[in-house]
CSV table of C-alpha atoms in Angstrom, one decimal:
chain,number,residue,atom,x,y,z
A,1,UNK,CA,0.0,-0.2,0.2
A,2,UNK,CA,1.5,3.2,-1.0
A,3,UNK,CA,1.6,6.1,1.4
A,4,UNK,CA,1.4,8.6,-1.6
A,5,UNK,CA,-2.3,7.0,-2.6
A,6,UNK,CA,-3.1,7.4,0.8
A,7,UNK,CA,-2.2,10.9,1.0
A,8,UNK,CA,-2.9,11.9,4.8
A,9,UNK,CA,-2.8,15.7,4.0
A,10,UNK,CA,-6.1,15.3,2.1
A,11,UNK,CA,-8.0,14.9,5.7
A,12,UNK,CA,-6.0,17.4,7.7
A,13,UNK,CA,-8.8,19.7,8.3
A,14,UNK,CA,-10.9,17.4,10.0
A,15,UNK,CA,-8.0,15.5,11.1
A,16,UNK,CA,-6.6,18.4,13.4
A,17,UNK,CA,-10.3,18.9,14.7
A,18,UNK,CA,-10.4,15.5,16.0
A,19,UNK,CA,-6.7,15.8,17.6
A,20,UNK,CA,-7.5,19.1,19.5
A,21,UNK,CA,-10.9,17.4,20.6
A,22,UNK,CA,-9.0,14.4,21.9
A,23,UNK,CA,-6.5,16.8,23.5
A,24,UNK,CA,-9.1,19.0,25.2
A,25,UNK,CA,-11.1,16.0,26.5
A,26,UNK,CA,-7.8,14.4,28.1
A,27,UNK,CA,-7.1,17.9,29.5
A,28,UNK,CA,-10.3,17.9,31.1
A,29,UNK,CA,-9.6,14.6,33.0
A,30,UNK,CA,-6.6,15.9,34.7
A,31,UNK,CA,-7.2,19.6,35.0
A,32,UNK,CA,-10.8,20.7,36.4
A,33,UNK,CA,-10.5,24.3,36.8
A,34,UNK,CA,-10.0,25.5,33.5
A,35,UNK,CA,-12.4,28.3,32.3
A,36,UNK,CA,-14.6,28.6,29.6
A,37,UNK,CA,-12.8,31.1,28.1
A,38,UNK,CA,-9.6,28.8,27.7
A,39,UNK,CA,-11.6,26.0,26.2
A,40,UNK,CA,-13.1,28.8,23.5
A,41,UNK,CA,-9.6,30.1,22.7
A,42,UNK,CA,-8.0,26.6,22.2
A,43,UNK,CA,-11.3,26.1,19.7
A,44,UNK,CA,-10.6,29.4,18.1
A,45,UNK,CA,-6.8,28.4,17.9
A,46,UNK,CA,-7.7,25.2,16.1
A,47,UNK,CA,-10.1,26.8,13.6
A,48,UNK,CA,-7.3,29.6,12.5
A,49,UNK,CA,-4.9,26.7,12.2
A,50,UNK,CA,-7.0,24.7,10.0
A,51,UNK,CA,-7.8,28.0,7.8
A,52,UNK,CA,-3.9,28.0,7.2
A,53,UNK,CA,-3.8,24.6,6.3
A,54,UNK,CA,-6.8,24.9,4.0
A,55,UNK,CA,-5.1,27.9,2.3
A,56,UNK,CA,-1.8,25.8,2.0
A,57,UNK,CA,-3.3,23.4,-0.2
A,58,UNK,CA,-2.6,23.9,-4.0
A,59,UNK,CA,-5.0,22.7,-6.9
A,60,UNK,CA,-7.0,20.3,-5.8
A,61,UNK,CA,-5.6,17.0,-3.8
A,62,UNK,CA,-7.2,13.7,-3.3
A,63,UNK,CA,-6.3,10.7,-0.7
A,64,UNK,CA,-7.5,7.3,0.5
A,65,UNK,CA,-7.7,5.7,-3.2
A,66,UNK,CA,-9.9,8.5,-4.4
A,67,UNK,CA,-12.4,8.5,-1.8
A,68,UNK,CA,-11.2,11.7,-0.2
A,69,UNK,CA,-11.3,15.0,-2.9
A,70,UNK,CA,-10.2,18.1,-1.7
A,71,UNK,CA,-11.6,19.9,-4.8
A,72,UNK,CA,-12.7,23.6,-5.3
A,73,UNK,CA,-16.2,23.3,-4.0
A,74,UNK,CA,-14.7,21.2,-0.9
A,75,UNK,CA,-12.2,24.2,-0.3
A,76,UNK,CA,-15.3,26.6,-0.4
A,77,UNK,CA,-17.5,24.9,2.0
A,78,UNK,CA,-14.7,24.0,4.4
A,79,UNK,CA,-14.3,27.7,4.4
A,80,UNK,CA,-17.6,28.5,5.2
A,81,UNK,CA,-17.9,25.9,7.9
A,82,UNK,CA,-14.3,27.1,9.7
A,83,UNK,CA,-15.8,30.8,9.5
A,84,UNK,CA,-18.9,30.0,10.9
A,85,UNK,CA,-17.5,28.0,13.5
A,86,UNK,CA,-15.1,31.0,14.6
A,87,UNK,CA,-18.4,33.4,14.8
A,88,UNK,CA,-19.9,30.6,17.0
A,89,UNK,CA,-17.0,30.5,19.5
A,90,UNK,CA,-17.0,34.5,19.4
A,91,UNK,CA,-20.6,34.4,20.6
A,92,UNK,CA,-19.8,31.8,23.2
A,93,UNK,CA,-17.1,34.3,25.1
A,94,UNK,CA,-20.4,36.2,26.3
A,95,UNK,CA,-20.6,38.0,29.8
A,96,UNK,CA,-23.3,35.9,31.4
A,97,UNK,CA,-22.9,32.4,32.5
A,98,UNK,CA,-25.0,29.9,30.6
A,99,UNK,CA,-25.1,26.0,32.0
A,100,UNK,CA,-24.2,24.4,28.9
A,101,UNK,CA,-21.1,26.8,28.2
A,102,UNK,CA,-19.7,25.9,31.7
A,103,UNK,CA,-19.7,22.1,30.6
A,104,UNK,CA,-16.2,21.4,29.0
A,105,UNK,CA,-17.4,18.6,26.7
A,106,UNK,CA,-19.6,21.1,25.1
A,107,UNK,CA,-16.3,22.2,23.3
A,108,UNK,CA,-15.2,19.0,22.6
A,109,UNK,CA,-18.4,18.0,20.9
A,110,UNK,CA,-18.4,21.2,19.0
A,111,UNK,CA,-14.9,20.1,17.3
A,112,UNK,CA,-16.2,17.0,16.4
A,113,UNK,CA,-18.9,18.8,14.6
A,114,UNK,CA,-16.5,20.6,12.7
A,115,UNK,CA,-14.7,17.6,11.9
A,116,UNK,CA,-17.5,15.6,11.0
A,117,UNK,CA,-18.9,17.9,8.2
A,118,UNK,CA,-15.3,19.0,7.1
A,119,UNK,CA,-15.0,15.2,6.3
A,120,UNK,CA,-18.6,15.2,4.6
A,121,UNK,CA,-18.0,17.7,2.0
A,122,UNK,CA,-14.5,16.6,1.1
A,123,UNK,CA,-15.6,12.7,0.8
A,124,UNK,CA,-16.0,11.3,-2.4
A,125,UNK,CA,-17.5,7.6,-1.2
A,126,UNK,CA,-21.1,7.4,0.0
A,127,UNK,CA,-20.1,5.6,3.2
A,128,UNK,CA,-17.4,8.1,4.0
A,129,UNK,CA,-19.9,11.0,3.6
A,130,UNK,CA,-22.5,8.9,5.8
A,131,UNK,CA,-19.9,8.6,8.3
A,132,UNK,CA,-19.0,12.3,8.4
A,133,UNK,CA,-22.9,13.0,8.7
A,134,UNK,CA,-23.3,11.0,11.6
A,135,UNK,CA,-20.3,12.2,13.6
A,136,UNK,CA,-21.5,15.6,13.2
A,137,UNK,CA,-25.2,14.8,13.8
A,138,UNK,CA,-24.8,12.8,16.7
A,139,UNK,CA,-22.6,15.7,18.5
A,140,UNK,CA,-25.2,18.3,17.6
A,141,UNK,CA,-28.0,16.4,19.3
A,142,UNK,CA,-26.1,16.4,22.5
A,143,UNK,CA,-25.0,20.1,22.0
A,144,UNK,CA,-29.0,21.2,22.1
A,145,UNK,CA,-29.5,18.7,25.0
A,146,UNK,CA,-26.9,20.1,27.2
A,147,UNK,CA,-28.9,23.4,27.3
A,148,UNK,CA,-30.7,21.4,30.3
A,149,UNK,CA,-34.2,22.8,29.6
A,150,UNK,CA,-37.2,20.7,28.9
A,151,UNK,CA,-37.9,22.3,25.7
A,152,UNK,CA,-34.1,21.7,24.6
A,153,UNK,CA,-34.1,18.1,25.8
A,154,UNK,CA,-37.6,17.8,23.4
A,155,UNK,CA,-35.8,19.7,20.8
A,156,UNK,CA,-32.9,17.2,20.8
A,157,UNK,CA,-35.0,14.1,20.8
A,158,UNK,CA,-37.2,15.1,17.9
A,159,UNK,CA,-34.0,16.2,16.1
A,160,UNK,CA,-32.3,12.9,16.9
A,161,UNK,CA,-35.5,10.8,15.9
A,162,UNK,CA,-35.9,12.6,12.6
A,163,UNK,CA,-31.9,12.6,11.9
A,164,UNK,CA,-32.1,8.5,12.5
A,165,UNK,CA,-34.9,8.5,9.9
A,166,UNK,CA,-33.0,10.9,7.4
A,167,UNK,CA,-29.9,8.4,7.9
A,168,UNK,CA,-31.9,5.5,6.9
A,169,UNK,CA,-33.1,7.0,3.8
A,170,UNK,CA,-29.4,8.0,2.8
A,171,UNK,CA,-28.4,4.3,3.7
A,172,UNK,CA,-31.0,2.8,1.5
A,173,UNK,CA,-30.3,5.4,-1.4
A,174,UNK,CA,-26.7,4.5,-1.3
A,175,UNK,CA,-27.4,0.7,-1.1
A,176,UNK,CA,-29.7,1.1,-4.4
A,177,UNK,CA,-27.1,3.2,-6.1
A,178,UNK,CA,-24.3,0.1,-5.1
A,179,UNK,CA,-26.9,-2.4,-6.5
A,180,UNK,CA,-27.2,-0.4,-9.8
A,181,UNK,CA,-23.4,0.3,-10.5
A,182,UNK,CA,-21.5,-1.7,-8.4
A,183,UNK,CA,-19.6,1.5,-7.2
A,184,UNK,CA,-19.6,3.7,-4.0
A,185,UNK,CA,-17.4,6.5,-5.1
A,186,UNK,CA,-19.9,9.3,-6.8
A,187,UNK,CA,-17.8,9.9,-9.7
A,188,UNK,CA,-17.7,6.4,-10.6
A,189,UNK,CA,-21.5,6.1,-10.1
A,190,UNK,CA,-22.1,8.9,-12.3
A,191,UNK,CA,-19.8,7.6,-14.9
A,192,UNK,CA,-21.3,4.4,-15.1
A,193,UNK,CA,-24.8,5.8,-15.1
A,194,UNK,CA,-23.9,7.9,-18.2
A,195,UNK,CA,-21.9,5.1,-20.3
A,196,UNK,CA,-24.5,2.5,-19.4
A,197,UNK,CA,-27.5,4.8,-20.2
A,198,UNK,CA,-29.4,4.3,-17.0
A,199,UNK,CA,-30.5,7.9,-16.7
A,200,UNK,CA,-34.1,6.6,-16.7
A,201,UNK,CA,-33.7,3.1,-14.3
A,202,UNK,CA,-36.2,2.6,-11.9
A,203,UNK,CA,-33.5,2.0,-9.3
A,204,UNK,CA,-31.8,5.4,-10.1
A,205,UNK,CA,-35.1,6.8,-9.4
A,206,UNK,CA,-35.6,5.1,-6.0
A,207,UNK,CA,-31.9,5.9,-4.9
A,208,UNK,CA,-32.5,9.6,-6.0
A,209,UNK,CA,-35.8,9.7,-4.3
A,210,UNK,CA,-34.2,8.4,-0.8
A,211,UNK,CA,-31.2,10.6,-1.2
A,212,UNK,CA,-33.4,13.5,-1.9
A,213,UNK,CA,-35.3,13.1,1.1
A,214,UNK,CA,-32.5,12.4,3.1
A,215,UNK,CA,-30.8,15.8,2.1
A,216,UNK,CA,-33.8,17.7,2.3
A,217,UNK,CA,-34.1,16.9,5.9
A,218,UNK,CA,-31.0,18.2,6.7
A,219,UNK,CA,-31.6,21.5,4.6
A,220,UNK,CA,-35.1,21.7,6.5
A,221,UNK,CA,-36.8,21.7,2.8
A,222,UNK,CA,-40.8,21.1,2.9
A,223,UNK,CA,-42.2,18.5,3.6
A,224,UNK,CA,-39.3,17.4,5.7
A,225,UNK,CA,-39.0,20.7,7.9
A,226,UNK,CA,-41.0,20.0,10.7
A,227,UNK,CA,-38.3,19.5,13.2
A,228,UNK,CA,-36.8,22.9,12.4
A,229,UNK,CA,-39.0,25.4,14.5
A,230,UNK,CA,-38.9,23.2,17.6
A,231,UNK,CA,-35.3,22.4,17.3
A,232,UNK,CA,-34.2,26.2,16.7
A,233,UNK,CA,-36.4,27.3,19.5
A,234,UNK,CA,-35.0,24.8,22.0
A,235,UNK,CA,-31.4,25.7,21.1
A,236,UNK,CA,-29.4,28.5,21.9
A,237,UNK,CA,-29.6,31.3,19.7
A,238,UNK,CA,-25.9,30.8,18.4
A,239,UNK,CA,-26.3,27.2,18.1
A,240,UNK,CA,-29.3,27.9,15.9
A,241,UNK,CA,-27.8,30.1,14.0
A,242,UNK,CA,-25.1,27.9,13.2
A,243,UNK,CA,-27.3,25.2,12.4
A,244,UNK,CA,-28.8,27.2,9.8
A,245,UNK,CA,-25.6,27.7,7.9
A,246,UNK,CA,-23.2,24.5,8.4
A,247,UNK,CA,-25.3,21.5,8.0
A,248,UNK,CA,-26.7,22.9,5.2
A,249,UNK,CA,-23.6,23.9,3.3
A,250,UNK,CA,-22.6,20.2,3.8
A,251,UNK,CA,-26.0,19.2,2.4
A,252,UNK,CA,-26.0,21.4,-0.5
A,253,UNK,CA,-22.1,20.1,-1.4
A,254,UNK,CA,-23.7,16.4,-1.7
A,255,UNK,CA,-26.5,17.6,-3.9
A,256,UNK,CA,-24.0,19.6,-6.4
A,257,UNK,CA,-21.8,16.4,-6.4
A,258,UNK,CA,-24.7,13.8,-7.0
A,259,UNK,CA,-27.5,15.9,-8.8
A,260,UNK,CA,-25.7,18.7,-10.6
A,261,UNK,CA,-24.5,16.6,-13.4
A,262,UNK,CA,-27.8,14.8,-13.5
A,263,UNK,CA,-29.7,18.4,-14.1
A,264,UNK,CA,-30.4,17.0,-17.7
A,265,UNK,CA,-32.6,14.1,-16.2
A,266,UNK,CA,-35.9,15.9,-16.6
A,267,UNK,CA,-37.5,14.3,-14.1
A,268,UNK,CA,-34.6,14.9,-11.1
A,269,UNK,CA,-34.9,18.6,-12.4
A,270,UNK,CA,-38.8,18.8,-12.1
A,271,UNK,CA,-38.7,17.3,-8.5
A,272,UNK,CA,-35.7,19.5,-7.5
A,273,UNK,CA,-37.9,22.8,-8.8
A,274,UNK,CA,-41.1,21.4,-7.3
A,275,UNK,CA,-39.4,21.3,-3.6
A,276,UNK,CA,-37.7,24.4,-4.2
A,277,UNK,CA,-40.7,26.6,-4.8
A,278,UNK,CA,-42.8,24.9,-2.4
A,279,UNK,CA,-40.3,25.7,0.5
A,280,UNK,CA,-39.5,29.1,-0.9
A,281,UNK,CA,-43.4,30.3,-1.0
A,282,UNK,CA,-44.5,28.1,2.3
A,283,UNK,CA,-41.4,29.0,4.3
A,284,UNK,CA,-42.3,32.9,3.5
A,285,UNK,CA,-46.0,32.4,4.2
A,286,UNK,CA,-45.3,30.6,7.6
A,287,UNK,CA,-42.8,33.2,8.8
A,288,UNK,CA,-45.2,36.1,8.1
A,289,UNK,CA,-47.7,34.8,10.7
A,290,UNK,CA,-45.1,34.2,13.7
A,291,UNK,CA,-45.1,35.9,17.0
A,292,UNK,CA,-41.5,35.0,18.2
A,293,UNK,CA,-38.4,36.5,16.0
A,294,UNK,CA,-36.5,33.2,16.6
A,295,UNK,CA,-39.5,30.9,14.8
A,296,UNK,CA,-39.6,33.4,12.0
A,297,UNK,CA,-35.9,33.2,11.8
A,298,UNK,CA,-36.4,29.4,11.5
A,299,UNK,CA,-39.1,29.7,8.8
A,300,UNK,CA,-37.1,32.0,7.0
A,301,UNK,CA,-34.3,29.5,6.8
A,302,UNK,CA,-36.5,27.2,5.1
A,303,UNK,CA,-37.3,29.8,2.4
A,304,UNK,CA,-33.6,30.7,1.8
A,305,UNK,CA,-32.7,26.8,1.5
A,306,UNK,CA,-35.5,26.5,-1.0
A,307,UNK,CA,-34.0,29.7,-3.1
A,308,UNK,CA,-30.8,28.0,-3.1
A,309,UNK,CA,-31.1,24.4,-4.2
A,310,UNK,CA,-32.6,26.1,-7.1
A,311,UNK,CA,-29.1,26.5,-8.2
A,312,UNK,CA,-28.7,22.7,-8.2
A,313,UNK,CA,-31.7,22.2,-10.5
A,314,UNK,CA,-30.6,24.9,-13.0
A,315,UNK,CA,-27.1,22.9,-13.2
A,316,UNK,CA,-25.0,25.7,-14.7
A,317,UNK,CA,-21.6,27.2,-13.4
A,318,UNK,CA,-23.1,30.1,-13.0
A,319,UNK,CA,-25.9,28.9,-10.8
A,320,UNK,CA,-23.1,26.9,-8.5
A,321,UNK,CA,-21.1,30.2,-8.2
A,322,UNK,CA,-24.3,31.8,-7.2
A,323,UNK,CA,-25.0,29.4,-4.6
A,324,UNK,CA,-21.8,29.9,-3.0
A,325,UNK,CA,-22.0,33.5,-2.9
A,326,UNK,CA,-25.5,33.4,-1.5
A,327,UNK,CA,-24.7,31.5,1.1
A,328,UNK,CA,-21.5,33.3,2.1
A,329,UNK,CA,-23.7,36.3,2.1
A,330,UNK,CA,-26.4,34.7,4.3
A,331,UNK,CA,-23.8,33.5,6.5
A,332,UNK,CA,-22.8,36.9,7.8
A,333,UNK,CA,-26.2,38.3,8.0
A,334,UNK,CA,-28.0,35.4,9.6
A,335,UNK,CA,-25.4,34.7,12.2
A,336,UNK,CA,-25.3,38.6,13.1
A,337,UNK,CA,-29.1,38.3,13.4
A,338,UNK,CA,-29.1,35.3,15.6
A,339,UNK,CA,-26.2,36.9,17.6
A,340,UNK,CA,-28.3,40.1,18.4
A,341,UNK,CA,-31.0,37.7,19.8
A,342,UNK,CA,-28.2,36.0,21.9
A,343,UNK,CA,-27.2,39.6,23.2
A,344,UNK,CA,-30.8,39.8,24.8
A,345,UNK,CA,-30.7,36.5,26.4
A,346,UNK,CA,-30.3,36.4,30.4
A,347,UNK,CA,-30.5,34.1,33.0
A,348,UNK,CA,-32.8,36.1,35.1
A,349,UNK,CA,-35.2,37.9,33.0
A,350,UNK,CA,-38.3,36.4,31.0
A,351,UNK,CA,-40.3,38.1,28.5
A,352,UNK,CA,-43.1,36.0,28.0
A,353,UNK,CA,-44.5,32.4,29.3
A,354,UNK,CA,-44.3,31.0,25.8
A,355,UNK,CA,-41.7,32.6,23.6
A,356,UNK,CA,-38.0,33.5,24.3
A,357,UNK,CA,-37.9,36.4,21.8
A,358,UNK,CA,-41.5,37.7,21.0
A,359,UNK,CA,-41.7,40.8,18.7
A,360,UNK,CA,-42.8,42.7,21.8
A,361,UNK,CA,-39.4,42.3,23.3
A,362,UNK,CA,-38.1,44.7,20.6
A,363,UNK,CA,-41.0,47.2,20.8
A,364,UNK,CA,-39.5,50.8,20.8
A,365,UNK,CA,-35.7,50.1,20.6
A,366,UNK,CA,-35.1,53.0,19.0
A,367,UNK,CA,-35.8,55.0,22.0
A,368,UNK,CA,-34.1,52.8,24.7
A,369,UNK,CA,-31.5,51.4,22.9
A,370,UNK,CA,-30.9,53.1,19.4
A,371,UNK,CA,-27.6,51.8,18.3
A,372,UNK,CA,-29.0,48.2,19.2
A,373,UNK,CA,-32.1,48.9,17.2
A,374,UNK,CA,-30.0,50.2,14.1
A,375,UNK,CA,-27.7,47.3,13.9
A,376,UNK,CA,-30.7,44.9,14.4
A,377,UNK,CA,-32.6,46.6,11.3
A,378,UNK,CA,-29.4,46.6,9.3
A,379,UNK,CA,-29.5,42.8,9.7
A,380,UNK,CA,-33.1,42.4,8.5
A,381,UNK,CA,-32.5,44.4,5.6
A,382,UNK,CA,-29.4,42.1,4.6
A,383,UNK,CA,-31.8,38.8,5.1
A,384,UNK,CA,-34.6,40.6,3.3
A,385,UNK,CA,-32.4,41.4,0.3
A,386,UNK,CA,-32.5,44.9,0.1
A,387,UNK,CA,-29.9,46.5,-2.0
A,388,UNK,CA,-27.0,46.9,-1.4
A,389,UNK,CA,-26.7,44.6,1.7
A,390,UNK,CA,-25.2,41.6,1.7
A,391,UNK,CA,-28.0,38.6,0.7
A,392,UNK,CA,-29.3,41.1,-2.4
A,393,UNK,CA,-26.3,40.3,-4.2
A,394,UNK,CA,-26.7,36.4,-3.7
A,395,UNK,CA,-30.2,36.7,-4.7
A,396,UNK,CA,-29.0,38.5,-7.9
A,397,UNK,CA,-26.6,36.2,-9.0
A,398,UNK,CA,-29.4,33.2,-8.7
A,399,UNK,CA,-32.2,35.1,-10.3
A,400,UNK,CA,-29.4,36.1,-13.4
A,401,UNK,CA,-28.5,32.4,-13.3
A,402,UNK,CA,-32.0,31.4,-14.0
A,403,UNK,CA,-32.9,33.9,-16.7
A,404,UNK,CA,-29.8,33.1,-18.5
A,405,UNK,CA,-30.8,29.1,-18.3
A,406,UNK,CA,-34.0,30.4,-19.8
A,407,UNK,CA,-36.0,29.4,-16.6
A,408,UNK,CA,-38.1,32.8,-16.4
A,409,UNK,CA,-40.9,31.3,-14.5
A,410,UNK,CA,-38.7,30.5,-11.6
A,411,UNK,CA,-37.0,33.8,-11.8
A,412,UNK,CA,-40.3,35.6,-11.5
A,413,UNK,CA,-41.3,33.1,-8.5
A,414,UNK,CA,-37.9,33.8,-7.0
A,415,UNK,CA,-38.5,37.6,-7.3
A,416,UNK,CA,-42.0,37.3,-5.8
A,417,UNK,CA,-40.8,35.3,-2.9
A,418,UNK,CA,-38.1,38.3,-2.0
A,419,UNK,CA,-40.7,40.7,-2.2
A,420,UNK,CA,-42.9,38.4,0.2
A,421,UNK,CA,-39.7,38.1,2.7
A,422,UNK,CA,-39.3,42.2,3.0
A,423,UNK,CA,-42.5,42.0,4.7
A,424,UNK,CA,-41.9,40.0,7.7
A,425,UNK,CA,-38.3,41.2,8.1
A,426,UNK,CA,-39.5,44.5,8.0
A,427,UNK,CA,-42.3,43.9,10.6
A,428,UNK,CA,-39.4,43.9,13.1
A,429,UNK,CA,-38.0,47.0,12.2
A,430,UNK,CA,-41.6,48.5,12.5
A,431,UNK,CA,-42.0,47.4,15.8
A,432,UNK,CA,-38.8,48.5,17.0
A,433,UNK,CA,-38.9,52.0,15.3
A,434,UNK,CA,-42.6,52.8,15.7
A,435,UNK,CA,-44.0,51.3,19.0
A,436,UNK,CA,-43.5,52.2,22.5
A,437,UNK,CA,-41.2,50.5,24.5
A,438,UNK,CA,-41.7,47.4,27.0
A,439,UNK,CA,-39.0,47.8,28.9
A,440,UNK,CA,-37.6,51.0,30.5
A,441,UNK,CA,-34.5,49.5,31.8
A,442,UNK,CA,-32.2,49.1,29.1
A,443,UNK,CA,-29.5,47.1,30.7
A,444,UNK,CA,-31.9,44.1,29.9
A,445,UNK,CA,-30.9,44.2,26.7
A,446,UNK,CA,-26.9,44.1,27.0
A,447,UNK,CA,-26.6,41.9,29.9
A,448,UNK,CA,-24.7,39.3,27.6
A,449,UNK,CA,-22.6,41.6,25.9
A,450,UNK,CA,-18.8,41.3,26.3
A,451,UNK,CA,-15.8,42.7,24.1
A,452,UNK,CA,-15.2,39.6,22.2
A,453,UNK,CA,-19.1,39.5,21.6
A,454,UNK,CA,-18.7,42.8,20.2
A,455,UNK,CA,-16.0,42.3,17.9
A,456,UNK,CA,-17.5,39.1,16.6
A,457,UNK,CA,-21.0,41.2,15.7
A,458,UNK,CA,-18.9,44.1,14.4
A,459,UNK,CA,-17.2,41.5,11.7
A,460,UNK,CA,-20.5,40.4,10.7
A,461,UNK,CA,-22.1,43.7,10.5
A,462,UNK,CA,-18.8,45.1,8.3
A,463,UNK,CA,-19.3,42.2,5.6
A,464,UNK,CA,-23.2,42.7,5.6
A,465,UNK,CA,-23.0,46.5,5.2
A,466,UNK,CA,-20.2,46.7,2.6
A,467,UNK,CA,-20.6,43.7,0.6
A,468,UNK,CA,-20.9,45.5,-2.4
A,469,UNK,CA,-17.1,46.5,-2.1
A,470,UNK,CA,-16.0,42.7,-2.2
A,471,UNK,CA,-18.8,41.1,-4.2
A,472,UNK,CA,-17.1,41.3,-7.4
A,473,UNK,CA,-13.8,39.8,-6.3
A,474,UNK,CA,-15.3,37.4,-3.9
A,475,UNK,CA,-17.5,36.1,-7.0
A,476,UNK,CA,-14.3,35.7,-9.4
A,477,UNK,CA,-12.5,33.7,-6.6
A,478,UNK,CA,-15.8,31.3,-5.9
A,479,UNK,CA,-16.0,30.8,-9.7
A,480,UNK,CA,-12.6,30.0,-10.2
A,481,UNK,CA,-12.7,27.2,-7.6
A,482,UNK,CA,-16.3,25.8,-8.8
A,483,UNK,CA,-14.9,25.6,-12.4
A,484,UNK,CA,-11.8,24.2,-11.4
A,485,UNK,CA,-13.9,21.0,-9.9
A,486,UNK,CA,-16.0,20.6,-13.0
A,487,UNK,CA,-19.0,22.2,-12.0
């Protein structure tokens, strides 16, 4: 067995995370009094180290007999995973002491989440993808439950149960593909399907249906969305924001690798289009009637996911570039919005018997906390896709890709849904700027705000507001990497 064919460097990014996770776990056995700050800083150091390794890669590298493929889209997705993880750690360095962050295993589990998703997006083998998915998913289930509240444990159990069903769907789909082609590597499966003219095979239809159902669960696409609102509501705000970004980019990558080359198969394209349109539309409609800001953001994330998977069905390089541009822009705005919710989290103050972040909580903030109100309004403008803020550019890239590929009806539906989204995002802005304040004591809004928290929010705000400056070089960079991957 040749070491060159194994190429350990191809799994350096997830490998570093596993090493740091085991080190922290071992350290916790011998040293009991280390603070949350120490563990968070070690995690941030591991993320920075991984970013350095990632940028040291030249061209695409593969390893483990072609089962690991660090191509352009793996590079981009790992960048998104690592940057999102750094933001998450910044939010954990908050002022208040929350139960789950005092448990040192929380940080160990988080490193395994990063390792699992990093491994998943660079894998070309269906079994290795499942291993990466399960490593990260099992860790996330536990992170949710560590909040140690009834609704958090309920959310964790619900996520675990439906996640197990999703994994079962994936395993059945992978087994059907192996039965059809005799291969487990995605590139070999696709080559066999094309060479043997099996695009209309019943087995391919069944395998695609199971794989699509499994990935649609991770993307919270309708009708596989039932878990998302309860899970987001039961999780801490930073974790909910993180789950709205990282697991979804991993699922997008698997969809690109398998379904994008099959986008010329009419029934696959039509199924994806139908799911995308329903998810965009119903996600927006359900977000309109919510009374809690976190629940609104949960439903809106369904709509964003539906918007983005249109790129998979379109199947052009421009559409795939638009997918990464959109998700990069969405990353900063969405994590910023969830971060602003976490600023207002407190152990000793309850706003509502049912909801943690009701709209009334933010009433009249322009009078009591004008700076807070303006920042929150900016993140809402970004998520609504109002120019010139960040998500607007992602939407323009995807709508443009739809028009250039002659999907005019789809482009119109995307534009209409973008207009609907403006209403429920601006609803919060109206409440903050036009209603009378509910709480006179402004300190209740900033009890959780620390200097690292301010810095993290500042970075998210900077990229969200000034996206117009770096959108062109970013899109060129993404286009170069996507094209080099053959997509």
